[in-house]
Amino acid sequence: MIVNAGIPQRLEDDPAALSRAVDELSAARAIWQRHAAAFAAERRAAKARGQRAVPLRDRWQQHGIFGIAFCPDAMRHPGDPLPVIVGRLIDVYGSGALVDDECPLCGEPLRKKICARCGIQPHGRDGGPRLTAASRTRYLWREIWRRTPMTGFSPPMLAALRNARRLVAEVPASEPGRRAFVDIVPGRTDADRAAEREGWVRSDPARTYQVQHWEYDEQLLDTFDYDVGATCIATMSAQNHVDLLSLLADWGLAPMRFDYPWNTADPR
């Protein structure tokens, strides 16, 4: 809602933004309350018939409004307004459709119980594993609520880059049926390889970086043939961290969007 309402860092710059956020939340809550009232009436009738246990197909109702639309990753969430999301999820869950294999919101195949495209965790707060990048997630939520401008990498991701770990962000593809990603590949030196042989990781704040924009066939993303039809749209180099931030700004990419590859749908 902070993003949809366009809430600025200084509320006095746009006081109406807070009202927009409240209106969006209120509209979603009204949709859920109508549904919850109808379900409560059904449960009262079922209990009167002696059916006290909640049927398995209705267990999702216990997640509540934020449970069914739970997004554990601060930087990955649906772009539609919350009322649209809540209404759509109620329809999908209410139809009895299974959501173990694909996202009930966008149809993306689920990895580790979390949708790699829209960020939904279908089974609520307790329905999936803890995010591997837990420290990054806590940091991002705190900064979002403070409305901090997202102009740099979060501390965990900055440490990852200095430790020569690749980071990835998904970006819009050129056409339907394609998925696109931007990779940040830190440069490695003989000193890094020597440290690796000795069993430790070398941190280097003066690394060089290569930024690559790749696009893949969506149907092959989860297969060993993911590179068939893959296209490298652009490759650029950055000589240091400052150059990297400048390059990402030119590409219109916020550093906070980047994550570990295993937390994304990146096939590599």
PDB file of C-alpha atoms in Angstrom:
ATOM      1  CA  MET A   1       0.000   0.000   0.000  1.00  0.00           C
ATOM      2  CA  ILE A   2       2.924   2.354   0.637  1.00  0.00           C
ATOM      3  CA  VAL A   3       3.948   1.822  -3.004  1.00  0.00           C
ATOM      4  CA  ASN A   4       0.433   1.969  -4.514  1.00  0.00           C
ATOM      5  CA  ALA A   5      -0.446   5.091  -2.540  1.00  0.00           C
ATOM      6  CA  GLY A   6       2.866   6.751  -3.384  1.00  0.00           C
ATOM      7  CA  ILE A   7       3.564   7.721   0.216  1.00  0.00           C
ATOM      8  CA  PRO A   8       6.615  10.034   0.200  1.00  0.00           C
ATOM      9  CA  GLN A   9       9.379  10.039   2.776  1.00  0.00           C
ATOM     10  CA  ARG A  10       8.058  13.359   4.118  1.00  0.00           C
ATOM     11  CA  LEU A  11       4.316  13.025   4.611  1.00  0.00           C
ATOM     12  CA  GLU A  12       3.892  16.795   4.426  1.00  0.00           C
ATOM     13  CA  ASP A  13       4.885  16.608   0.739  1.00  0.00           C
ATOM     14  CA  ASP A  14       1.680  14.690  -0.039  1.00  0.00           C
ATOM     15  CA  PRO A  15      -0.687  14.418   2.953  1.00  0.00           C
ATOM     16  CA  ALA A  16      -3.396  12.839   0.767  1.00  0.00           C
ATOM     17  CA  ALA A  17      -1.154   9.796   0.211  1.00  0.00           C
ATOM     18  CA  LEU A  18      -1.952   8.518   3.686  1.00  0.00           C
ATOM     19  CA  SER A  19      -5.675   8.765   2.930  1.00  0.00           C
ATOM     20  CA  ARG A  20      -5.172   6.805  -0.283  1.00  0.00           C
ATOM     21  CA  ALA A  21      -3.424   4.035   1.635  1.00  0.00           C
ATOM     22  CA  VAL A  22      -6.172   3.933   4.264  1.00  0.00           C
ATOM     23  CA  ASP A  23      -8.865   3.837   1.567  1.00  0.00           C
ATOM     24  CA  GLU A  24      -7.155   0.885  -0.136  1.00  0.00           C
ATOM     25  CA  LEU A  25      -6.844  -0.995   3.141  1.00  0.00           C
ATOM     26  CA  SER A  26     -10.463  -0.216   4.094  1.00  0.00           C
ATOM     27  CA  ALA A  27     -11.796  -1.450   0.751  1.00  0.00           C
ATOM     28  CA  ALA A  28      -9.867  -4.731   1.079  1.00  0.00           C
ATOM     29  CA  ARG A  29     -11.016  -5.134   4.669  1.00  0.00           C
ATOM     30  CA  ALA A  30     -14.655  -4.620   3.639  1.00  0.00           C
ATOM     31  CA  ILE A  31     -14.365  -7.404   1.052  1.00  0.00           C
ATOM     32  CA  TRP A  32     -12.860  -9.749   3.629  1.00  0.00           C
ATOM     33  CA  GLN A  33     -15.412  -8.848   6.307  1.00  0.00           C
ATOM     34  CA  ARG A  34     -18.306  -9.670   3.981  1.00  0.00           C
ATOM     35  CA  HIS A  35     -16.722 -13.006   3.198  1.00  0.00           C
ATOM     36  CA  ALA A  36     -15.858 -13.682   6.854  1.00  0.00           C
ATOM     37  CA  ALA A  37     -19.432 -12.912   7.949  1.00  0.00           C
ATOM     38  CA  ALA A  38     -20.826 -15.391   5.421  1.00  0.00           C
ATOM     39  CA  PHE A  39     -18.340 -18.055   6.513  1.00  0.00           C
ATOM     40  CA  ALA A  40     -19.174 -17.459  10.184  1.00  0.00           C
ATOM     41  CA  ALA A  41     -22.866 -18.018   9.414  1.00  0.00           C
ATOM     42  CA  GLU A  42     -22.013 -21.273   7.622  1.00  0.00           C
ATOM     43  CA  ARG A  43     -19.943 -22.446  10.606  1.00  0.00           C
ATOM     44  CA  ARG A  44     -22.754 -21.685  13.061  1.00  0.00           C
ATOM     45  CA  ALA A  45     -25.147 -23.727  10.956  1.00  0.00           C
ATOM     46  CA  ALA A  46     -22.601 -26.576  10.674  1.00  0.00           C
ATOM     47  CA  LYS A  47     -22.032 -26.629  14.428  1.00  0.00           C
ATOM     48  CA  ALA A  48     -25.767 -26.754  15.001  1.00  0.00           C
ATOM     49  CA  ARG A  49     -25.726 -29.919  12.881  1.00  0.00           C
ATOM     50  CA  GLY A  50     -22.902 -31.325  15.010  1.00  0.00           C
ATOM     51  CA  GLN A  51     -20.113 -30.638  12.514  1.00  0.00           C
ATOM     52  CA  ARG A  52     -17.666 -28.823  14.783  1.00  0.00           C
ATOM     53  CA  ALA A  53     -14.397 -29.450  12.910  1.00  0.00           C
ATOM     54  CA  VAL A  54     -13.518 -27.046  10.104  1.00  0.00           C
ATOM     55  CA  PRO A  55     -13.340 -29.007   6.811  1.00  0.00           C
ATOM     56  CA  LEU A  56      -9.879 -29.209   5.288  1.00  0.00           C
ATOM     57  CA  ARG A  57     -11.002 -27.283   2.194  1.00  0.00           C
ATOM     58  CA  ASP A  58     -11.945 -24.325   4.438  1.00  0.00           C
ATOM     59  CA  ARG A  59      -8.783 -24.165   6.553  1.00  0.00           C
ATOM     60  CA  TRP A  60      -7.470 -21.296   4.429  1.00  0.00           C
ATOM     61  CA  GLN A  61     -10.166 -19.066   5.915  1.00  0.00           C
ATOM     62  CA  GLN A  62      -8.301 -19.078   9.226  1.00  0.00           C
ATOM     63  CA  HIS A  63      -5.361 -17.192   7.723  1.00  0.00           C
ATOM     64  CA  GLY A  64      -7.273 -13.904   7.776  1.00  0.00           C
ATOM     65  CA  ILE A  65      -7.029 -11.068   5.276  1.00  0.00           C
ATOM     66  CA  PHE A  66      -3.262 -10.653   5.544  1.00  0.00           C
ATOM     67  CA  GLY A  67      -2.574 -14.360   5.791  1.00  0.00           C
ATOM     68  CA  ILE A  68      -4.053 -15.205   2.389  1.00  0.00           C
ATOM     69  CA  ALA A  69      -2.146 -12.349   0.734  1.00  0.00           C
ATOM     70  CA  PHE A  70       1.039 -12.789   2.771  1.00  0.00           C
ATOM     71  CA  CYS A  71       4.250 -11.650   1.022  1.00  0.00           C
ATOM     72  CA  PRO A  72       7.357 -12.377   3.124  1.00  0.00           C
ATOM     73  CA  ASP A  73       9.749 -10.611   0.745  1.00  0.00           C
ATOM     74  CA  ALA A  74       9.553  -6.844   1.099  1.00  0.00           C
ATOM     75  CA  MET A  75      10.653  -6.221  -2.485  1.00  0.00           C
ATOM     76  CA  ARG A  76       8.412  -8.746  -4.246  1.00  0.00           C
ATOM     77  CA  HIS A  77       4.657  -8.284  -4.104  1.00  0.00           C
ATOM     78  CA  PRO A  78       1.672  -8.079  -6.509  1.00  0.00           C
ATOM     79  CA  GLY A  79       1.234  -4.802  -8.336  1.00  0.00           C
ATOM     80  CA  ASP A  80      -2.574  -4.750  -8.223  1.00  0.00           C
ATOM     81  CA  PRO A  81      -4.444  -2.887  -5.462  1.00  0.00           C
ATOM     82  CA  LEU A  82      -5.082  -4.897  -2.294  1.00  0.00           C
ATOM     83  CA  PRO A  83      -8.885  -5.112  -2.798  1.00  0.00           C
ATOM     84  CA  VAL A  84      -8.340  -6.739  -6.220  1.00  0.00           C
ATOM     85  CA  ILE A  85      -5.819  -9.196  -4.762  1.00  0.00           C
ATOM     86  CA  VAL A  86      -8.008 -10.158  -1.801  1.00  0.00           C
ATOM     87  CA  GLY A  87     -11.087 -10.635  -3.978  1.00  0.00           C
ATOM     88  CA  ARG A  88      -9.193 -12.759  -6.494  1.00  0.00           C
ATOM     89  CA  LEU A  89      -7.676 -14.985  -3.800  1.00  0.00           C
ATOM     90  CA  ILE A  90     -11.048 -15.490  -2.107  1.00  0.00           C
ATOM     91  CA  ASP A  91     -12.482 -16.650  -5.439  1.00  0.00           C
ATOM     92  CA  VAL A  92      -9.594 -19.053  -6.083  1.00  0.00           C
ATOM     93  CA  TYR A  93      -9.531 -20.573  -2.594  1.00  0.00           C
ATOM     94  CA  GLY A  94     -13.316 -20.695  -2.458  1.00  0.00           C
ATOM     95  CA  SER A  95     -13.394 -22.709  -5.671  1.00  0.00           C
ATOM     96  CA  GLY A  96     -11.454 -25.466  -3.945  1.00  0.00           C
ATOM     97  CA  ALA A  97      -8.539 -25.196  -6.393  1.00  0.00           C
ATOM     98  CA  LEU A  98      -5.273 -26.752  -5.219  1.00  0.00           C
ATOM     99  CA  VAL A  99      -2.450 -24.262  -4.705  1.00  0.00           C
ATOM    100  CA  ASP A 100       0.405 -26.593  -3.795  1.00  0.00           C
ATOM    101  CA  ASP A 101       2.083 -26.448  -7.204  1.00  0.00           C
ATOM    102  CA  GLU A 102       1.295 -23.003  -8.578  1.00  0.00           C
ATOM    103  CA  CYS A 103       0.544 -19.506  -7.318  1.00  0.00           C
ATOM    104  CA  PRO A 104      -3.206 -18.895  -6.895  1.00  0.00           C
ATOM    105  CA  LEU A 105      -2.731 -15.286  -7.973  1.00  0.00           C
ATOM    106  CA  CYS A 106      -0.567 -15.393 -11.111  1.00  0.00           C
ATOM    107  CA  GLY A 107      -0.207 -19.112 -11.897  1.00  0.00           C
ATOM    108  CA  GLU A 108       3.576 -19.140 -11.501  1.00  0.00           C
ATOM    109  CA  PRO A 109       4.997 -22.555 -10.440  1.00  0.00           C
ATOM    110  CA  LEU A 110       5.789 -22.382  -6.729  1.00  0.00           C
ATOM    111  CA  ARG A 111       9.349 -22.737  -5.502  1.00  0.00           C
ATOM    112  CA  LYS A 112       9.867 -23.312  -1.785  1.00  0.00           C
ATOM    113  CA  LYS A 113       6.172 -22.481  -1.261  1.00  0.00           C
ATOM    114  CA  ILE A 114       6.704 -18.833  -2.317  1.00  0.00           C
ATOM    115  CA  CYS A 115       5.808 -17.373  -5.714  1.00  0.00           C
ATOM    116  CA  ALA A 116       8.965 -16.117  -7.423  1.00  0.00           C
ATOM    117  CA  ARG A 117       6.970 -13.674  -9.581  1.00  0.00           C
ATOM    118  CA  CYS A 118       4.463 -11.907  -7.293  1.00  0.00           C
ATOM    119  CA  GLY A 119       5.852 -12.929  -3.892  1.00  0.00           C
ATOM    120  CA  ILE A 120       2.671 -14.512  -2.497  1.00  0.00           C
ATOM    121  CA  GLN A 121       3.082 -17.298   0.071  1.00  0.00           C
ATOM    122  CA  PRO A 122      -0.238 -19.110  -0.508  1.00  0.00           C
ATOM    123  CA  HIS A 123      -0.593 -20.936   2.803  1.00  0.00           C
ATOM    124  CA  GLY A 124      -0.220 -17.869   5.001  1.00  0.00           C
ATOM    125  CA  ARG A 125       2.482 -16.902   7.457  1.00  0.00           C
ATOM    126  CA  ASP A 126       3.022 -20.470   8.666  1.00  0.00           C
ATOM    127  CA  GLY A 127       2.641 -22.174   5.309  1.00  0.00           C
ATOM    128  CA  GLY A 128       6.201 -21.915   4.039  1.00  0.00           C
ATOM    129  CA  PRO A 129       9.846 -21.867   5.099  1.00  0.00           C
ATOM    130  CA  ARG A 130      11.639 -18.874   6.508  1.00  0.00           C
ATOM    131  CA  LEU A 131      13.336 -16.830   3.813  1.00  0.00           C
ATOM    132  CA  THR A 132      17.028 -17.587   3.502  1.00  0.00           C
ATOM    133  CA  ALA A 133      17.786 -13.869   3.358  1.00  0.00           C
ATOM    134  CA  ALA A 134      16.000 -13.194   6.659  1.00  0.00           C
ATOM    135  CA  SER A 135      18.330 -10.367   7.712  1.00  0.00           C
ATOM    136  CA  ARG A 136      17.776  -8.605   4.359  1.00  0.00           C
ATOM    137  CA  THR A 137      14.004  -8.947   4.742  1.00  0.00           C
ATOM    138  CA  ARG A 138      13.938  -7.482   8.257  1.00  0.00           C
ATOM    139  CA  TYR A 139      16.116  -4.592   7.123  1.00  0.00           C
ATOM    140  CA  LEU A 140      13.951  -3.840   4.091  1.00  0.00           C
ATOM    141  CA  TRP A 141      10.657  -3.843   6.005  1.00  0.00           C
ATOM    142  CA  ARG A 142      12.120  -1.465   8.560  1.00  0.00           C
ATOM    143  CA  GLU A 143      13.371   0.914   5.887  1.00  0.00           C
ATOM    144  CA  ILE A 144      10.093   0.737   3.939  1.00  0.00           C
ATOM    145  CA  TRP A 145       8.079   1.710   7.008  1.00  0.00           C
ATOM    146  CA  ARG A 146      10.509   4.578   7.554  1.00  0.00           C
ATOM    147  CA  ARG A 147       9.974   5.469   3.872  1.00  0.00           C
ATOM    148  CA  THR A 148      13.738   5.511   3.322  1.00  0.00           C
ATOM    149  CA  PRO A 149      14.667   6.151  -0.336  1.00  0.00           C
ATOM    150  CA  MET A 150      15.894   2.852  -1.797  1.00  0.00           C
ATOM    151  CA  THR A 151      19.119   4.201  -3.304  1.00  0.00           C
ATOM    152  CA  GLY A 152      21.627   1.576  -2.152  1.00  0.00           C
ATOM    153  CA  PHE A 153      22.007  -2.117  -1.428  1.00  0.00           C
ATOM    154  CA  SER A 154      20.812  -3.467   1.897  1.00  0.00           C
ATOM    155  CA  PRO A 155      23.705  -4.382   4.242  1.00  0.00           C
ATOM    156  CA  PRO A 156      23.337  -8.173   3.667  1.00  0.00           C
ATOM    157  CA  MET A 157      23.339  -7.738  -0.127  1.00  0.00           C
ATOM    158  CA  LEU A 158      26.284  -5.322  -0.024  1.00  0.00           C
ATOM    159  CA  ALA A 159      28.224  -7.889   2.017  1.00  0.00           C
ATOM    160  CA  ALA A 160      27.269 -10.574  -0.526  1.00  0.00           C
ATOM    161  CA  LEU A 161      28.668  -8.487  -3.398  1.00  0.00           C
ATOM    162  CA  ARG A 162      31.902  -7.845  -1.527  1.00  0.00           C
ATOM    163  CA  ASN A 163      32.129 -11.606  -0.940  1.00  0.00           C
ATOM    164  CA  ALA A 164      31.842 -12.170  -4.717  1.00  0.00           C
ATOM    165  CA  ARG A 165      28.318 -13.591  -4.623  1.00  0.00           C
ATOM    166  CA  ARG A 166      26.075 -13.085  -7.647  1.00  0.00           C
ATOM    167  CA  LEU A 167      22.808 -11.168  -7.157  1.00  0.00           C
ATOM    168  CA  VAL A 168      19.704 -11.186  -9.377  1.00  0.00           C
ATOM    169  CA  ALA A 169      16.595  -9.083 -10.017  1.00  0.00           C
ATOM    170  CA  GLU A 170      13.710 -10.047 -12.292  1.00  0.00           C
ATOM    171  CA  VAL A 171      12.718  -7.360 -14.800  1.00  0.00           C
ATOM    172  CA  PRO A 172       9.899  -7.098 -17.387  1.00  0.00           C
ATOM    173  CA  ALA A 173      10.402  -9.297 -20.444  1.00  0.00           C
ATOM    174  CA  SER A 174      10.177  -8.069 -24.033  1.00  0.00           C
ATOM    175  CA  GLU A 175       7.119 -10.209 -24.865  1.00  0.00           C
ATOM    176  CA  PRO A 176       4.681 -12.751 -23.394  1.00  0.00           C
ATOM    177  CA  GLY A 177       6.146 -16.201 -22.809  1.00  0.00           C
ATOM    178  CA  ARG A 178       9.548 -14.787 -21.849  1.00  0.00           C
ATOM    179  CA  ARG A 179      11.160 -14.075 -18.458  1.00  0.00           C
ATOM    180  CA  ALA A 180      14.007 -11.621 -17.973  1.00  0.00           C
ATOM    181  CA  PHE A 181      16.613 -11.136 -15.250  1.00  0.00           C
ATOM    182  CA  VAL A 182      19.476  -8.784 -14.524  1.00  0.00           C
ATOM    183  CA  ASP A 183      22.525 -10.391 -12.905  1.00  0.00           C
ATOM    184  CA  ILE A 184      25.282  -8.629 -10.988  1.00  0.00           C
ATOM    185  CA  VAL A 185      28.404 -10.786 -11.281  1.00  0.00           C
ATOM    186  CA  PRO A 186      31.283  -9.667  -9.017  1.00  0.00           C
ATOM    187  CA  GLY A 187      34.786 -10.000 -10.410  1.00  0.00           C
ATOM    188  CA  ARG A 188      36.983 -12.693  -8.867  1.00  0.00           C
ATOM    189  CA  THR A 189      40.769 -12.567  -8.500  1.00  0.00           C
ATOM    190  CA  ASP A 190      43.576 -14.989  -7.755  1.00  0.00           C
ATOM    191  CA  ALA A 191      43.336 -13.868  -4.127  1.00  0.00           C
ATOM    192  CA  ASP A 192      39.696 -15.008  -4.029  1.00  0.00           C
ATOM    193  CA  ARG A 193      40.573 -18.393  -5.484  1.00  0.00           C
ATOM    194  CA  ALA A 194      43.423 -18.827  -3.017  1.00  0.00           C
ATOM    195  CA  ALA A 195      41.105 -18.010  -0.108  1.00  0.00           C
ATOM    196  CA  GLU A 196      38.561 -20.482  -1.448  1.00  0.00           C
ATOM    197  CA  ARG A 197      41.173 -23.252  -1.531  1.00  0.00           C
ATOM    198  CA  GLU A 198      41.978 -22.462   2.096  1.00  0.00           C
ATOM    199  CA  GLY A 199      38.291 -22.699   3.051  1.00  0.00           C
ATOM    200  CA  TRP A 200      37.382 -19.068   3.661  1.00  0.00           C
ATOM    201  CA  VAL A 201      35.660 -16.219   1.779  1.00  0.00           C
ATOM    202  CA  ARG A 202      37.521 -13.031   0.977  1.00  0.00           C
ATOM    203  CA  SER A 203      35.661  -9.718   1.281  1.00  0.00           C
ATOM    204  CA  ASP A 204      36.767  -6.991  -1.104  1.00  0.00           C
ATOM    205  CA  PRO A 205      35.094  -3.537  -1.151  1.00  0.00           C
ATOM    206  CA  ALA A 206      37.033  -2.622  -4.308  1.00  0.00           C
ATOM    207  CA  ARG A 207      35.614  -5.319  -6.604  1.00  0.00           C
ATOM    208  CA  THR A 208      34.755  -4.828 -10.239  1.00  0.00           C
ATOM    209  CA  TYR A 209      31.331  -5.978 -11.490  1.00  0.00           C
ATOM    210  CA  GLN A 210      29.664  -7.184 -14.649  1.00  0.00           C
ATOM    211  CA  VAL A 211      25.945  -6.511 -15.108  1.00  0.00           C
ATOM    212  CA  GLN A 212      24.106  -8.837 -17.506  1.00  0.00           C
ATOM    213  CA  HIS A 213      20.537  -8.634 -18.807  1.00  0.00           C
ATOM    214  CA  TRP A 214      19.274 -12.105 -19.815  1.00  0.00           C
ATOM    215  CA  GLU A 215      15.959 -13.236 -21.249  1.00  0.00           C
ATOM    216  CA  TYR A 216      14.669 -16.833 -21.352  1.00  0.00           C
ATOM    217  CA  ASP A 217      11.848 -18.946 -22.732  1.00  0.00           C
ATOM    218  CA  GLU A 218       9.380 -19.184 -19.844  1.00  0.00           C
ATOM    219  CA  GLN A 219       8.489 -22.801 -20.684  1.00  0.00           C
ATOM    220  CA  LEU A 220      12.119 -23.893 -20.285  1.00  0.00           C
ATOM    221  CA  LEU A 221      12.919 -21.942 -17.139  1.00  0.00           C
ATOM    222  CA  ASP A 222      12.715 -24.948 -14.793  1.00  0.00           C
ATOM    223  CA  THR A 223      14.439 -27.410 -17.116  1.00  0.00           C
ATOM    224  CA  PHE A 224      18.041 -28.274 -17.956  1.00  0.00           C
ATOM    225  CA  ASP A 225      17.447 -26.646 -21.366  1.00  0.00           C
ATOM    226  CA  TYR A 226      16.827 -23.179 -19.907  1.00  0.00           C
ATOM    227  CA  ASP A 227      19.603 -21.790 -22.103  1.00  0.00           C
ATOM    228  CA  VAL A 228      17.858 -22.859 -25.331  1.00  0.00           C
ATOM    229  CA  GLY A 229      16.562 -19.646 -26.884  1.00  0.00           C
ATOM    230  CA  ALA A 230      18.141 -17.564 -24.118  1.00  0.00           C
ATOM    231  CA  THR A 231      19.284 -14.094 -25.164  1.00  0.00           C
ATOM    232  CA  CYS A 232      21.863 -11.837 -23.545  1.00  0.00           C
ATOM    233  CA  ILE A 233      20.307  -8.439 -24.199  1.00  0.00           C
ATOM    234  CA  ALA A 234      23.058  -6.318 -22.670  1.00  0.00           C
ATOM    235  CA  THR A 235      26.321  -6.647 -20.757  1.00  0.00           C
ATOM    236  CA  MET A 236      28.147  -3.779 -19.081  1.00  0.00           C
ATOM    237  CA  SER A 237      31.042  -3.476 -16.648  1.00  0.00           C
ATOM    238  CA  ALA A 238      31.464  -1.398 -13.512  1.00  0.00           C
ATOM    239  CA  GLN A 239      34.922  -0.689 -12.119  1.00  0.00           C
ATOM    240  CA  ASN A 240      33.752  -0.205  -8.548  1.00  0.00           C
ATOM    241  CA  HIS A 241      30.691   0.058  -6.313  1.00  0.00           C
ATOM    242  CA  VAL A 242      30.027   3.700  -7.246  1.00  0.00           C
ATOM    243  CA  ASP A 243      30.077   2.840 -10.952  1.00  0.00           C
ATOM    244  CA  LEU A 244      27.737  -0.072 -10.261  1.00  0.00           C
ATOM    245  CA  LEU A 245      25.155   2.187  -8.584  1.00  0.00           C
ATOM    246  CA  SER A 246      25.414   4.645 -11.493  1.00  0.00           C
ATOM    247  CA  LEU A 247      24.950   1.857 -14.050  1.00  0.00           C
ATOM    248  CA  LEU A 248      21.874   0.503 -12.256  1.00  0.00           C
ATOM    249  CA  ALA A 249      20.422   4.017 -12.100  1.00  0.00           C
ATOM    250  CA  ASP A 250      20.877   4.323 -15.880  1.00  0.00           C
ATOM    251  CA  TRP A 251      19.028   1.017 -16.296  1.00  0.00           C
ATOM    252  CA  GLY A 252      16.222   2.194 -13.985  1.00  0.00           C
ATOM    253  CA  LEU A 253      16.896  -0.518 -11.401  1.00  0.00           C
ATOM    254  CA  ALA A 254      16.782   0.083  -7.644  1.00  0.00           C
ATOM    255  CA  PRO A 255      19.607  -1.784  -5.850  1.00  0.00           C
ATOM    256  CA  MET A 256      17.097  -2.960  -3.228  1.00  0.00           C
ATOM    257  CA  ARG A 257      15.445  -5.159  -5.877  1.00  0.00           C
ATOM    258  CA  PHE A 258      18.414  -7.518  -6.033  1.00  0.00           C
ATOM    259  CA  ASP A 259      18.419 -10.778  -4.100  1.00  0.00           C
ATOM    260  CA  TYR A 260      20.225 -14.106  -3.897  1.00  0.00           C
ATOM    261  CA  PRO A 261      19.568 -16.186  -7.049  1.00  0.00           C
ATOM    262  CA  TRP A 262      17.895 -18.985  -5.067  1.00  0.00           C
ATOM    263  CA  ASN A 263      15.234 -16.557  -3.838  1.00  0.00           C
ATOM    264  CA  THR A 264      14.252 -15.778  -7.438  1.00  0.00           C
ATOM    265  CA  ALA A 265      13.174 -17.745 -10.517  1.00  0.00           C
ATOM    266  CA  ASP A 266      16.575 -17.163 -12.133  1.00  0.00           C
ATOM    267  CA  PRO A 267      17.498 -20.455 -13.877  1.00  0.00           C
ATOM    268  CA  ARG A 268      21.262 -20.088 -13.400  1.00  0.00           C
TER     269      ARG A 268
END
